[in-house]
Amino acid sequence: MLDRYNRKINYLRISVTDRCNLRCKYCMPAEGIKLFPHNEILSFDEIVEVIKTGVEMGIDKIRLTGGEPLVRKGIVDLVAMISKIKGLKEITMTTNGILLDKFAQPLADAGLDRVNISLDTLNPEKYHEITRLGDIDKVFAGIEAAKKANLTPVKINCVVMNSSEEEDAKQVRKFCAENNLMVRFIHQMDLNTGKFSIVEGGSGGDCKHCNRLRLTANGKIKPCLFSDMEYDVRELGIEKAYKLALENKPKSGTYNHSGKFYNIGG
Ligand code: SAM
Ligand code: SF4
């Protein structure tokens, strides 16, 4: 599908939950968040219907994100359901990697193609400080499990404060080079003020070439991360929600006062 600026939209990023087992400083408050009520969260059948309609309209690439997608109960079953949909070229996931050790092989068996794993530093104390809860050894185990399960190329998402030449970023770059991992540097963003920039080594943040729509865990299709616009698939029906998101996809992002990374998915 083409939007009004002639951008080809073929990529749907799906937040499968607003829950998370970490509390990264740049993403969530320490005390956690007010979660969506359970009945607002899309069921697996509903997510599959949204994808099927999307595929009919031109979506061929899916990324599952969150919150932390691996804390959604039955996530492997969801991947298996999605992988049966004809017309999808790629199913990927962005995860913090904490639970990936256990999930990598079952996810690969269910049809997941690749993973992006978030890792901002190699320093265990600093990792714990940034994520407020995380044990970096679990992430390393998750990375190994992903490689072993052939969820490749494994990509590392590294959030930087100011530059990819920061010490932590340099170490992550070296670690990736030595371990056959690809790395993307994401400059810390602020949805409320509209502070964002192009992801180094990735495709995010480049409005001119944006090919994405997003589905929130509570069923809203968003044309842009940096916009308050959203279209409810339950209220409007799936096709109309897509059409409105497509028609209203802004030329470039501005700001987002209503959503957060953990419920839209970064
Ligand atoms: N929980 C999973 C994870 O951390 O990989 C998936 C969801 S998380 C919201 C997706 C990505 O967004 C992660 O790579 C995370 O580092 C990034 N992210 C979160 N808050 C951000 C912010 N304020 N600026 C830039 N990236 C951010
Ligand atoms: Fe959780 Fe990912 Fe946000 Fe960190 S960045 S708090 S892991 S959703």
PDB file of C-alpha atoms and ligand atoms in Angstrom:
ATOM      1  CA  MET A   1       0.000   0.000   0.000  1.00  0.00           C
ATOM      2  CA  LEU A   2       1.146   3.526  -0.778  1.00  0.00           C
ATOM      3  CA  ASP A   3       0.526   6.477   1.490  1.00  0.00           C
ATOM      4  CA  ARG A   4      -0.175   9.998   0.253  1.00  0.00           C
ATOM      5  CA  TYR A   5       3.560  10.734   0.074  1.00  0.00           C
ATOM      6  CA  ASN A   6       4.087   7.688  -2.124  1.00  0.00           C
ATOM      7  CA  ARG A   7       5.868   5.713   0.566  1.00  0.00           C
ATOM      8  CA  LYS A   8       5.371   1.976   0.238  1.00  0.00           C
ATOM      9  CA  ILE A   9       4.046   0.659   3.538  1.00  0.00           C
ATOM     10  CA  ASN A  10       4.808  -3.027   4.036  1.00  0.00           C
ATOM     11  CA  TYR A  11       6.002  -3.291   7.650  1.00  0.00           C
ATOM     12  CA  LEU A  12       3.790  -3.734  10.736  1.00  0.00           C
ATOM     13  CA  ARG A  13       5.305  -3.559  14.210  1.00  0.00           C
ATOM     14  CA  ILE A  14       3.105  -5.174  16.800  1.00  0.00           C
ATOM     15  CA  SER A  15       3.274  -4.534  20.517  1.00  0.00           C
ATOM     16  CA  VAL A  16       1.960  -7.761  22.035  1.00  0.00           C
ATOM     17  CA  THR A  17       1.975  -6.548  25.641  1.00  0.00           C
ATOM     18  CA  ASP A  18       2.617  -3.415  27.679  1.00  0.00           C
ATOM     19  CA  ARG A  19       4.177  -5.538  30.446  1.00  0.00           C
ATOM     20  CA  CYS A  20       7.908  -5.815  30.974  1.00  0.00           C
ATOM     21  CA  ASN A  21      10.328  -7.647  33.255  1.00  0.00           C
ATOM     22  CA  LEU A  22      12.749  -4.659  33.194  1.00  0.00           C
ATOM     23  CA  ARG A  23      12.341  -0.959  33.955  1.00  0.00           C
ATOM     24  CA  CYS A  24      14.846   0.755  31.653  1.00  0.00           C
ATOM     25  CA  LYS A  25      15.365   4.319  32.757  1.00  0.00           C
ATOM     26  CA  TYR A  26      14.641   5.834  29.364  1.00  0.00           C
ATOM     27  CA  CYS A  27      11.499   3.782  28.856  1.00  0.00           C
ATOM     28  CA  MET A  28       9.574   3.197  32.108  1.00  0.00           C
ATOM     29  CA  PRO A  29       9.311   4.763  35.537  1.00  0.00           C
ATOM     30  CA  ALA A  30      10.913   2.810  38.426  1.00  0.00           C
ATOM     31  CA  GLU A  31       7.558   2.069  40.034  1.00  0.00           C
ATOM     32  CA  GLY A  32       6.254   0.491  36.825  1.00  0.00           C
ATOM     33  CA  ILE A  33       3.244   1.588  34.836  1.00  0.00           C
ATOM     34  CA  LYS A  34      -0.512   1.436  34.904  1.00  0.00           C
ATOM     35  CA  LEU A  35      -1.174  -1.560  32.679  1.00  0.00           C
ATOM     36  CA  PHE A  36      -3.955  -1.807  30.122  1.00  0.00           C
ATOM     37  CA  PRO A  37      -6.917  -3.731  31.568  1.00  0.00           C
ATOM     38  CA  HIS A  38      -6.787  -7.359  30.445  1.00  0.00           C
ATOM     39  CA  ASN A  39      -9.945  -7.109  28.319  1.00  0.00           C
ATOM     40  CA  GLU A  40      -8.408  -4.307  26.263  1.00  0.00           C
ATOM     41  CA  ILE A  41      -5.438  -6.417  25.176  1.00  0.00           C
ATOM     42  CA  LEU A  42      -5.950  -7.966  21.736  1.00  0.00           C
ATOM     43  CA  SER A  43      -6.307 -11.744  21.749  1.00  0.00           C
ATOM     44  CA  PHE A  44      -4.070 -13.873  19.522  1.00  0.00           C
ATOM     45  CA  ASP A  45      -6.999 -14.420  17.147  1.00  0.00           C
ATOM     46  CA  GLU A  46      -7.511 -10.677  16.861  1.00  0.00           C
ATOM     47  CA  ILE A  47      -3.805 -10.050  16.220  1.00  0.00           C
ATOM     48  CA  VAL A  48      -3.844 -12.711  13.494  1.00  0.00           C
ATOM     49  CA  GLU A  49      -6.897 -11.101  11.883  1.00  0.00           C
ATOM     50  CA  VAL A  50      -5.178  -7.707  11.870  1.00  0.00           C
ATOM     51  CA  ILE A  51      -2.118  -9.249  10.213  1.00  0.00           C
ATOM     52  CA  LYS A  52      -4.196 -11.151   7.627  1.00  0.00           C
ATOM     53  CA  THR A  53      -6.000  -7.985   6.590  1.00  0.00           C
ATOM     54  CA  GLY A  54      -2.661  -6.173   6.515  1.00  0.00           C
ATOM     55  CA  VAL A  55      -1.191  -8.828   4.233  1.00  0.00           C
ATOM     56  CA  GLU A  56      -4.114  -8.401   1.835  1.00  0.00           C
ATOM     57  CA  MET A  57      -3.309  -4.682   1.761  1.00  0.00           C
ATOM     58  CA  GLY A  58       0.457  -5.101   1.278  1.00  0.00           C
ATOM     59  CA  ILE A  59       2.090  -5.860   4.628  1.00  0.00           C
ATOM     60  CA  ASP A  60       4.785  -8.538   4.251  1.00  0.00           C
ATOM     61  CA  LYS A  61       7.012  -7.942   7.273  1.00  0.00           C
ATOM     62  CA  ILE A  62       6.091  -8.247  10.960  1.00  0.00           C
ATOM     63  CA  ARG A  63       8.010  -7.357  14.096  1.00  0.00           C
ATOM     64  CA  LEU A  64       6.737  -8.424  17.521  1.00  0.00           C
ATOM     65  CA  THR A  65       7.710  -6.074  20.313  1.00  0.00           C
ATOM     66  CA  GLY A  66       6.284  -4.619  23.511  1.00  0.00           C
ATOM     67  CA  GLY A  67       6.746  -4.092  26.470  1.00  0.00           C
ATOM     68  CA  GLU A  68       8.677  -7.323  26.561  1.00  0.00           C
ATOM     69  CA  PRO A  69       7.161  -9.753  24.038  1.00  0.00           C
ATOM     70  CA  LEU A  70       8.536 -12.808  25.855  1.00  0.00           C
ATOM     71  CA  VAL A  71       6.415 -12.103  28.946  1.00  0.00           C
ATOM     72  CA  ARG A  72       3.211 -12.436  26.926  1.00  0.00           C
ATOM     73  CA  LYS A  73       1.804 -15.829  27.850  1.00  0.00           C
ATOM     74  CA  GLY A  74       1.772 -18.188  24.866  1.00  0.00           C
ATOM     75  CA  ILE A  75       4.079 -16.073  22.712  1.00  0.00           C
ATOM     76  CA  VAL A  76       5.426 -19.175  20.952  1.00  0.00           C
ATOM     77  CA  ASP A  77       1.866 -20.159  19.996  1.00  0.00           C
ATOM     78  CA  LEU A  78       1.309 -16.657  18.606  1.00  0.00           C
ATOM     79  CA  VAL A  79       4.427 -16.939  16.447  1.00  0.00           C
ATOM     80  CA  ALA A  80       3.229 -20.333  15.195  1.00  0.00           C
ATOM     81  CA  MET A  81      -0.161 -18.834  14.305  1.00  0.00           C
ATOM     82  CA  ILE A  82       1.459 -15.905  12.491  1.00  0.00           C
ATOM     83  CA  SER A  83       3.880 -18.104  10.565  1.00  0.00           C
ATOM     84  CA  LYS A  84       0.924 -19.927   9.000  1.00  0.00           C
ATOM     85  CA  ILE A  85      -0.298 -16.707   7.362  1.00  0.00           C
ATOM     86  CA  LYS A  86       0.475 -16.826   3.635  1.00  0.00           C
ATOM     87  CA  GLY A  87       2.190 -13.803   2.135  1.00  0.00           C
ATOM     88  CA  LEU A  88       4.509 -12.835   4.997  1.00  0.00           C
ATOM     89  CA  LYS A  89       8.178 -12.667   4.065  1.00  0.00           C
ATOM     90  CA  GLU A  90       9.608 -12.057   7.528  1.00  0.00           C
ATOM     91  CA  ILE A  91       8.610 -12.405  11.187  1.00  0.00           C
ATOM     92  CA  THR A  92      11.022 -10.807  13.638  1.00  0.00           C
ATOM     93  CA  MET A  93      11.056  -9.814  17.296  1.00  0.00           C
ATOM     94  CA  THR A  94      12.662  -7.149  19.464  1.00  0.00           C
ATOM     95  CA  THR A  95      13.394  -8.421  22.971  1.00  0.00           C
ATOM     96  CA  ASN A  96      15.473  -7.470  25.968  1.00  0.00           C
ATOM     97  CA  GLY A  97      16.847 -11.035  25.796  1.00  0.00           C
ATOM     98  CA  ILE A  98      16.378 -11.831  29.501  1.00  0.00           C
ATOM     99  CA  LEU A  99      14.147 -14.842  28.781  1.00  0.00           C
ATOM    100  CA  LEU A 100      15.551 -15.690  25.361  1.00  0.00           C
ATOM    101  CA  ASP A 101      17.784 -18.512  26.575  1.00  0.00           C
ATOM    102  CA  LYS A 102      14.683 -20.608  27.121  1.00  0.00           C
ATOM    103  CA  PHE A 103      12.576 -19.255  24.225  1.00  0.00           C
ATOM    104  CA  ALA A 104      15.005 -19.003  21.278  1.00  0.00           C
ATOM    105  CA  GLN A 105      14.700 -22.572  20.001  1.00  0.00           C
ATOM    106  CA  PRO A 106      10.912 -22.898  20.464  1.00  0.00           C
ATOM    107  CA  LEU A 107      10.460 -19.520  18.734  1.00  0.00           C
ATOM    108  CA  ALA A 108      12.643 -20.590  15.820  1.00  0.00           C
ATOM    109  CA  ASP A 109      10.726 -23.881  15.585  1.00  0.00           C
ATOM    110  CA  ALA A 110       7.475 -21.923  15.544  1.00  0.00           C
ATOM    111  CA  GLY A 111       8.669 -19.861  12.565  1.00  0.00           C
ATOM    112  CA  LEU A 112      10.396 -16.756  13.938  1.00  0.00           C
ATOM    113  CA  ASP A 113      13.081 -15.601  11.475  1.00  0.00           C
ATOM    114  CA  ARG A 114      15.290 -13.215  13.466  1.00  0.00           C
ATOM    115  CA  VAL A 115      15.653 -11.291  16.709  1.00  0.00           C
ATOM    116  CA  ASN A 116      16.915  -7.896  17.758  1.00  0.00           C
ATOM    117  CA  ILE A 117      18.242  -7.897  21.314  1.00  0.00           C
ATOM    118  CA  SER A 118      18.662  -4.745  23.372  1.00  0.00           C
ATOM    119  CA  LEU A 119      22.034  -4.185  25.037  1.00  0.00           C
ATOM    120  CA  ASP A 120      23.370  -0.723  25.885  1.00  0.00           C
ATOM    121  CA  THR A 121      26.536  -1.617  27.797  1.00  0.00           C
ATOM    122  CA  LEU A 122      28.801  -4.583  28.580  1.00  0.00           C
ATOM    123  CA  ASN A 123      29.243  -3.540  32.175  1.00  0.00           C
ATOM    124  CA  PRO A 124      27.072  -5.707  34.495  1.00  0.00           C
ATOM    125  CA  GLU A 125      26.615  -2.981  37.134  1.00  0.00           C
ATOM    126  CA  LYS A 126      25.790  -0.362  34.566  1.00  0.00           C
ATOM    127  CA  TYR A 127      23.379  -2.742  32.824  1.00  0.00           C
ATOM    128  CA  HIS A 128      21.647  -3.287  36.143  1.00  0.00           C
ATOM    129  CA  GLU A 129      21.540   0.462  36.743  1.00  0.00           C
ATOM    130  CA  ILE A 130      20.057   1.249  33.298  1.00  0.00           C
ATOM    131  CA  THR A 131      17.485  -1.550  33.390  1.00  0.00           C
ATOM    132  CA  ARG A 132      16.934  -1.287  37.173  1.00  0.00           C
ATOM    133  CA  LEU A 133      16.332  -5.072  37.327  1.00  0.00           C
ATOM    134  CA  GLY A 134      18.383  -6.850  34.709  1.00  0.00           C
ATOM    135  CA  ASP A 135      21.107  -9.490  34.964  1.00  0.00           C
ATOM    136  CA  ILE A 136      23.406  -9.059  31.958  1.00  0.00           C
ATOM    137  CA  ASP A 137      24.486 -12.713  32.007  1.00  0.00           C
ATOM    138  CA  LYS A 138      20.934 -13.664  31.051  1.00  0.00           C
ATOM    139  CA  VAL A 139      21.202 -11.416  27.993  1.00  0.00           C
ATOM    140  CA  PHE A 140      24.511 -13.006  26.985  1.00  0.00           C
ATOM    141  CA  ALA A 141      22.898 -16.447  27.365  1.00  0.00           C
ATOM    142  CA  GLY A 142      19.964 -15.223  25.273  1.00  0.00           C
ATOM    143  CA  ILE A 143      22.290 -13.995  22.522  1.00  0.00           C
ATOM    144  CA  GLU A 144      24.061 -17.361  22.412  1.00  0.00           C
ATOM    145  CA  ALA A 145      20.746 -19.226  22.324  1.00  0.00           C
ATOM    146  CA  ALA A 146      19.520 -17.023  19.468  1.00  0.00           C
ATOM    147  CA  LYS A 147      22.639 -17.768  17.434  1.00  0.00           C
ATOM    148  CA  LYS A 148      22.364 -21.458  18.149  1.00  0.00           C
ATOM    149  CA  ALA A 149      18.713 -21.457  17.071  1.00  0.00           C
ATOM    150  CA  ASN A 150      19.670 -19.674  13.827  1.00  0.00           C
ATOM    151  CA  LEU A 151      17.625 -16.572  14.568  1.00  0.00           C
ATOM    152  CA  THR A 152      20.217 -14.805  12.463  1.00  0.00           C
ATOM    153  CA  PRO A 153      21.576 -12.319  11.730  1.00  0.00           C
ATOM    154  CA  VAL A 154      21.178 -11.451  15.412  1.00  0.00           C
ATOM    155  CA  LYS A 155      21.042  -7.679  15.746  1.00  0.00           C
ATOM    156  CA  ILE A 156      21.853  -5.723  18.864  1.00  0.00           C
ATOM    157  CA  ASN A 157      19.916  -2.537  19.645  1.00  0.00           C
ATOM    158  CA  CYS A 158      22.130  -0.191  21.620  1.00  0.00           C
ATOM    159  CA  VAL A 159      20.613   3.017  22.980  1.00  0.00           C
ATOM    160  CA  VAL A 160      23.155   5.852  23.224  1.00  0.00           C
ATOM    161  CA  MET A 161      22.811   9.134  25.079  1.00  0.00           C
ATOM    162  CA  ASN A 162      24.649  11.380  22.628  1.00  0.00           C
ATOM    163  CA  SER A 163      26.872   9.465  20.267  1.00  0.00           C
ATOM    164  CA  SER A 164      27.885   5.998  19.150  1.00  0.00           C
ATOM    165  CA  GLU A 165      31.441   6.991  20.095  1.00  0.00           C
ATOM    166  CA  GLU A 166      30.551   6.860  23.808  1.00  0.00           C
ATOM    167  CA  GLU A 167      32.606   4.331  25.771  1.00  0.00           C
ATOM    168  CA  ASP A 168      29.724   1.892  26.328  1.00  0.00           C
ATOM    169  CA  ALA A 169      28.739   2.039  22.669  1.00  0.00           C
ATOM    170  CA  LYS A 170      32.323   1.443  21.552  1.00  0.00           C
ATOM    171  CA  GLN A 171      32.522  -1.661  23.720  1.00  0.00           C
ATOM    172  CA  VAL A 172      29.202  -2.953  22.420  1.00  0.00           C
ATOM    173  CA  ARG A 173      30.431  -2.376  18.839  1.00  0.00           C
ATOM    174  CA  LYS A 174      33.598  -4.372  19.553  1.00  0.00           C
ATOM    175  CA  PHE A 175      31.638  -7.168  21.245  1.00  0.00           C
ATOM    176  CA  CYS A 176      29.359  -7.371  18.202  1.00  0.00           C
ATOM    177  CA  ALA A 177      32.268  -7.452  15.760  1.00  0.00           C
ATOM    178  CA  GLU A 178      33.881 -10.272  17.730  1.00  0.00           C
ATOM    179  CA  ASN A 179      30.687 -12.273  18.081  1.00  0.00           C
ATOM    180  CA  ASN A 180      29.209 -12.092  14.621  1.00  0.00           C
ATOM    181  CA  LEU A 181      26.379  -9.756  15.626  1.00  0.00           C
ATOM    182  CA  MET A 182      25.054  -6.722  13.803  1.00  0.00           C
ATOM    183  CA  VAL A 183      24.656  -3.541  15.805  1.00  0.00           C
ATOM    184  CA  ARG A 184      22.291  -0.584  15.550  1.00  0.00           C
ATOM    185  CA  PHE A 185      22.764   2.553  17.611  1.00  0.00           C
ATOM    186  CA  ILE A 186      19.553   4.279  18.654  1.00  0.00           C
ATOM    187  CA  HIS A 187      19.830   7.789  20.005  1.00  0.00           C
ATOM    188  CA  GLN A 188      17.759   8.194  23.093  1.00  0.00           C
ATOM    189  CA  MET A 189      14.409   9.623  22.033  1.00  0.00           C
ATOM    190  CA  ASP A 190      11.749  11.636  23.753  1.00  0.00           C
ATOM    191  CA  LEU A 191       8.235  11.061  22.445  1.00  0.00           C
ATOM    192  CA  ASN A 192       6.776  14.067  24.239  1.00  0.00           C
ATOM    193  CA  THR A 193       9.139  16.628  22.793  1.00  0.00           C
ATOM    194  CA  GLY A 194       9.557  14.874  19.456  1.00  0.00           C
ATOM    195  CA  LYS A 195      13.297  14.349  19.890  1.00  0.00           C
ATOM    196  CA  PHE A 196      14.301  11.590  17.491  1.00  0.00           C
ATOM    197  CA  SER A 197      16.903  10.859  14.852  1.00  0.00           C
ATOM    198  CA  ILE A 198      17.869   8.236  12.311  1.00  0.00           C
ATOM    199  CA  VAL A 199      18.926   4.892  13.787  1.00  0.00           C
ATOM    200  CA  GLU A 200      22.577   4.215  12.912  1.00  0.00           C
ATOM    201  CA  GLY A 201      22.804   0.856  11.191  1.00  0.00           C
ATOM    202  CA  GLY A 202      19.016   0.549  10.959  1.00  0.00           C
ATOM    203  CA  SER A 203      16.082   2.117   9.178  1.00  0.00           C
ATOM    204  CA  GLY A 204      14.084   3.766  11.985  1.00  0.00           C
ATOM    205  CA  GLY A 205      13.665   7.509  12.325  1.00  0.00           C
ATOM    206  CA  ASP A 206      14.036   8.210   8.598  1.00  0.00           C
ATOM    207  CA  CYS A 207      10.627   9.752   7.825  1.00  0.00           C
ATOM    208  CA  LYS A 208      11.176  10.079   4.071  1.00  0.00           C
ATOM    209  CA  HIS A 209      11.659   6.349   3.713  1.00  0.00           C
ATOM    210  CA  CYS A 210       9.351   5.159   6.493  1.00  0.00           C
ATOM    211  CA  ASN A 211       7.542   1.934   5.567  1.00  0.00           C
ATOM    212  CA  ARG A 212       5.871   1.264   8.931  1.00  0.00           C
ATOM    213  CA  LEU A 213       2.600   1.115  10.719  1.00  0.00           C
ATOM    214  CA  ARG A 214       2.259   0.077  14.352  1.00  0.00           C
ATOM    215  CA  LEU A 215      -0.328  -1.928  16.252  1.00  0.00           C
ATOM    216  CA  THR A 216      -0.544  -1.292  19.986  1.00  0.00           C
ATOM    217  CA  ALA A 217      -1.280  -4.049  22.475  1.00  0.00           C
ATOM    218  CA  ASN A 218      -4.791  -2.608  22.950  1.00  0.00           C
ATOM    219  CA  GLY A 219      -5.629  -2.626  19.274  1.00  0.00           C
ATOM    220  CA  LYS A 220      -4.852   0.800  17.846  1.00  0.00           C
ATOM    221  CA  ILE A 221      -3.132   1.176  14.507  1.00  0.00           C
ATOM    222  CA  LYS A 222      -0.695   4.066  14.654  1.00  0.00           C
ATOM    223  CA  PRO A 223       0.664   5.660  11.489  1.00  0.00           C
ATOM    224  CA  CYS A 224       3.721   7.036  13.276  1.00  0.00           C
ATOM    225  CA  LEU A 225       5.520   6.606  16.608  1.00  0.00           C
ATOM    226  CA  PHE A 226       5.881  10.379  16.832  1.00  0.00           C
ATOM    227  CA  SER A 227       2.219  11.222  16.473  1.00  0.00           C
ATOM    228  CA  ASP A 228      -0.876  11.018  18.667  1.00  0.00           C
ATOM    229  CA  MET A 229      -2.954   9.596  15.848  1.00  0.00           C
ATOM    230  CA  GLU A 230      -4.331   6.112  16.352  1.00  0.00           C
ATOM    231  CA  TYR A 231      -7.208   4.092  14.922  1.00  0.00           C
ATOM    232  CA  ASP A 232      -8.966   1.443  16.973  1.00  0.00           C
ATOM    233  CA  VAL A 233      -9.417  -1.865  15.148  1.00  0.00           C
ATOM    234  CA  ARG A 234     -12.261  -2.948  17.420  1.00  0.00           C
ATOM    235  CA  GLU A 235     -14.207   0.305  17.091  1.00  0.00           C
ATOM    236  CA  LEU A 236     -13.633   0.985  13.405  1.00  0.00           C
ATOM    237  CA  GLY A 237     -13.090  -2.464  11.993  1.00  0.00           C
ATOM    238  CA  ILE A 238      -9.662  -3.600  10.867  1.00  0.00           C
ATOM    239  CA  GLU A 239      -9.745  -2.432   7.256  1.00  0.00           C
ATOM    240  CA  LYS A 240     -11.018   1.050   8.073  1.00  0.00           C
ATOM    241  CA  ALA A 241      -8.445   1.438  10.852  1.00  0.00           C
ATOM    242  CA  TYR A 242      -5.675   0.591   8.346  1.00  0.00           C
ATOM    243  CA  LYS A 243      -7.097   2.949   5.718  1.00  0.00           C
ATOM    244  CA  LEU A 244      -7.324   5.852   8.143  1.00  0.00           C
ATOM    245  CA  ALA A 245      -3.801   5.207   9.428  1.00  0.00           C
ATOM    246  CA  LEU A 246      -2.508   5.109   5.868  1.00  0.00           C
ATOM    247  CA  GLU A 247      -4.401   8.237   4.754  1.00  0.00           C
ATOM    248  CA  ASN A 248      -3.250  10.170   7.791  1.00  0.00           C
ATOM    249  CA  LYS A 249       0.340   8.998   8.011  1.00  0.00           C
ATOM    250  CA  PRO A 250       2.224  12.266   8.498  1.00  0.00           C
ATOM    251  CA  LYS A 251       5.008  13.399   6.205  1.00  0.00           C
ATOM    252  CA  SER A 252       7.299  13.375   9.228  1.00  0.00           C
ATOM    253  CA  GLY A 253       7.019  12.706  12.935  1.00  0.00           C
ATOM    254  CA  THR A 254       6.260  15.479  15.409  1.00  0.00           C
ATOM    255  CA  TYR A 255       5.587  14.408  18.984  1.00  0.00           C
ATOM    256  CA  ASN A 256       3.462  11.953  20.880  1.00  0.00           C
ATOM    257  CA  HIS A 257       1.766  12.997  24.088  1.00  0.00           C
ATOM    258  CA  SER A 258      -0.516  10.011  24.506  1.00  0.00           C
ATOM    259  CA  GLY A 259       1.761   6.989  24.109  1.00  0.00           C
ATOM    260  CA  LYS A 260       4.951   5.582  25.529  1.00  0.00           C
ATOM    261  CA  PHE A 261       7.643   3.292  24.150  1.00  0.00           C
ATOM    262  CA  TYR A 262       6.501   0.419  26.325  1.00  0.00           C
ATOM    263  CA  ASN A 263       2.960   0.439  24.955  1.00  0.00           C
ATOM    264  CA  ILE A 264       3.671   1.310  21.333  1.00  0.00           C
ATOM    265  CA  GLY A 265       6.887  -0.658  20.999  1.00  0.00           C
ATOM    266  CA  GLY A 266      10.149   1.029  20.044  1.00  0.00           C
TER     267      GLY A 266
HETATM  268  N1  SAM B   1      11.405  -4.873  25.637  1.00  0.00           N
HETATM  269  C1  SAM B   1      11.969  -5.052  24.364  1.00  0.00           C
HETATM  270  C2  SAM B   1      13.375  -4.473  24.302  1.00  0.00           C
HETATM  271  O1  SAM B   1      13.743  -3.724  25.184  1.00  0.00           O
HETATM  272  O2  SAM B   1      14.089  -4.805  23.345  1.00  0.00           O
HETATM  273  C3  SAM B   1      11.123  -4.499  23.226  1.00  0.00           C
HETATM  274  C4  SAM B   1      10.436  -3.181  23.443  1.00  0.00           C
HETATM  275  S1  SAM B   1      11.530  -1.783  23.591  1.00  0.00           S
HETATM  276  C5  SAM B   1      10.377  -0.477  23.824  1.00  0.00           C
HETATM  277  C6  SAM B   1      12.119  -1.644  21.925  1.00  0.00           C
HETATM  278  C7  SAM B   1      13.364  -0.820  21.749  1.00  0.00           C
HETATM  279  O3  SAM B   1      13.080   0.517  22.088  1.00  0.00           O
HETATM  280  C8  SAM B   1      14.530  -1.263  22.614  1.00  0.00           C
HETATM  281  O4  SAM B   1      15.662  -1.514  21.809  1.00  0.00           O
HETATM  282  C9  SAM B   1      14.752  -0.090  23.528  1.00  0.00           C
HETATM  283  O5  SAM B   1      16.103   0.053  23.853  1.00  0.00           O
HETATM  284  C10 SAM B   1      14.221   1.056  22.700  1.00  0.00           C
HETATM  285  N2  SAM B   1      13.833   2.228  23.493  1.00  0.00           N
HETATM  286  C11 SAM B   1      13.039   2.283  24.582  1.00  0.00           C
HETATM  287  N3  SAM B   1      12.926   3.548  25.046  1.00  0.00           N
HETATM  288  C12 SAM B   1      13.670   4.317  24.210  1.00  0.00           C
HETATM  289  C13 SAM B   1      13.973   5.715  24.144  1.00  0.00           C
HETATM  290  N4  SAM B   1      13.485   6.583  25.031  1.00  0.00           N
HETATM  291  N5  SAM B   1      14.759   6.146  23.139  1.00  0.00           N
HETATM  292  C14 SAM B   1      15.267   5.278  22.226  1.00  0.00           C
HETATM  293  N6  SAM B   1      15.020   3.961  22.235  1.00  0.00           N
HETATM  294  C15 SAM B   1      14.238   3.472  23.211  1.00  0.00           C
HETATM  295 FE1  SF4 B   2      11.167  -3.054  28.994  1.00  0.00          FE
HETATM  296 FE2  SF4 B   2      12.219  -2.835  26.577  1.00  0.00          FE
HETATM  297 FE3  SF4 B   2      11.210  -0.652  27.844  1.00  0.00          FE
HETATM  298 FE4  SF4 B   2      13.445  -1.778  28.737  1.00  0.00          FE
HETATM  299  S1  SF4 B   2      13.157  -0.804  26.734  1.00  0.00           S
HETATM  300  S2  SF4 B   2      11.668  -1.150  29.997  1.00  0.00           S
HETATM  301  S3  SF4 B   2      13.122  -3.894  28.324  1.00  0.00           S
HETATM  302  S4  SF4 B   2      10.070  -2.398  27.148  1.00  0.00           S
END
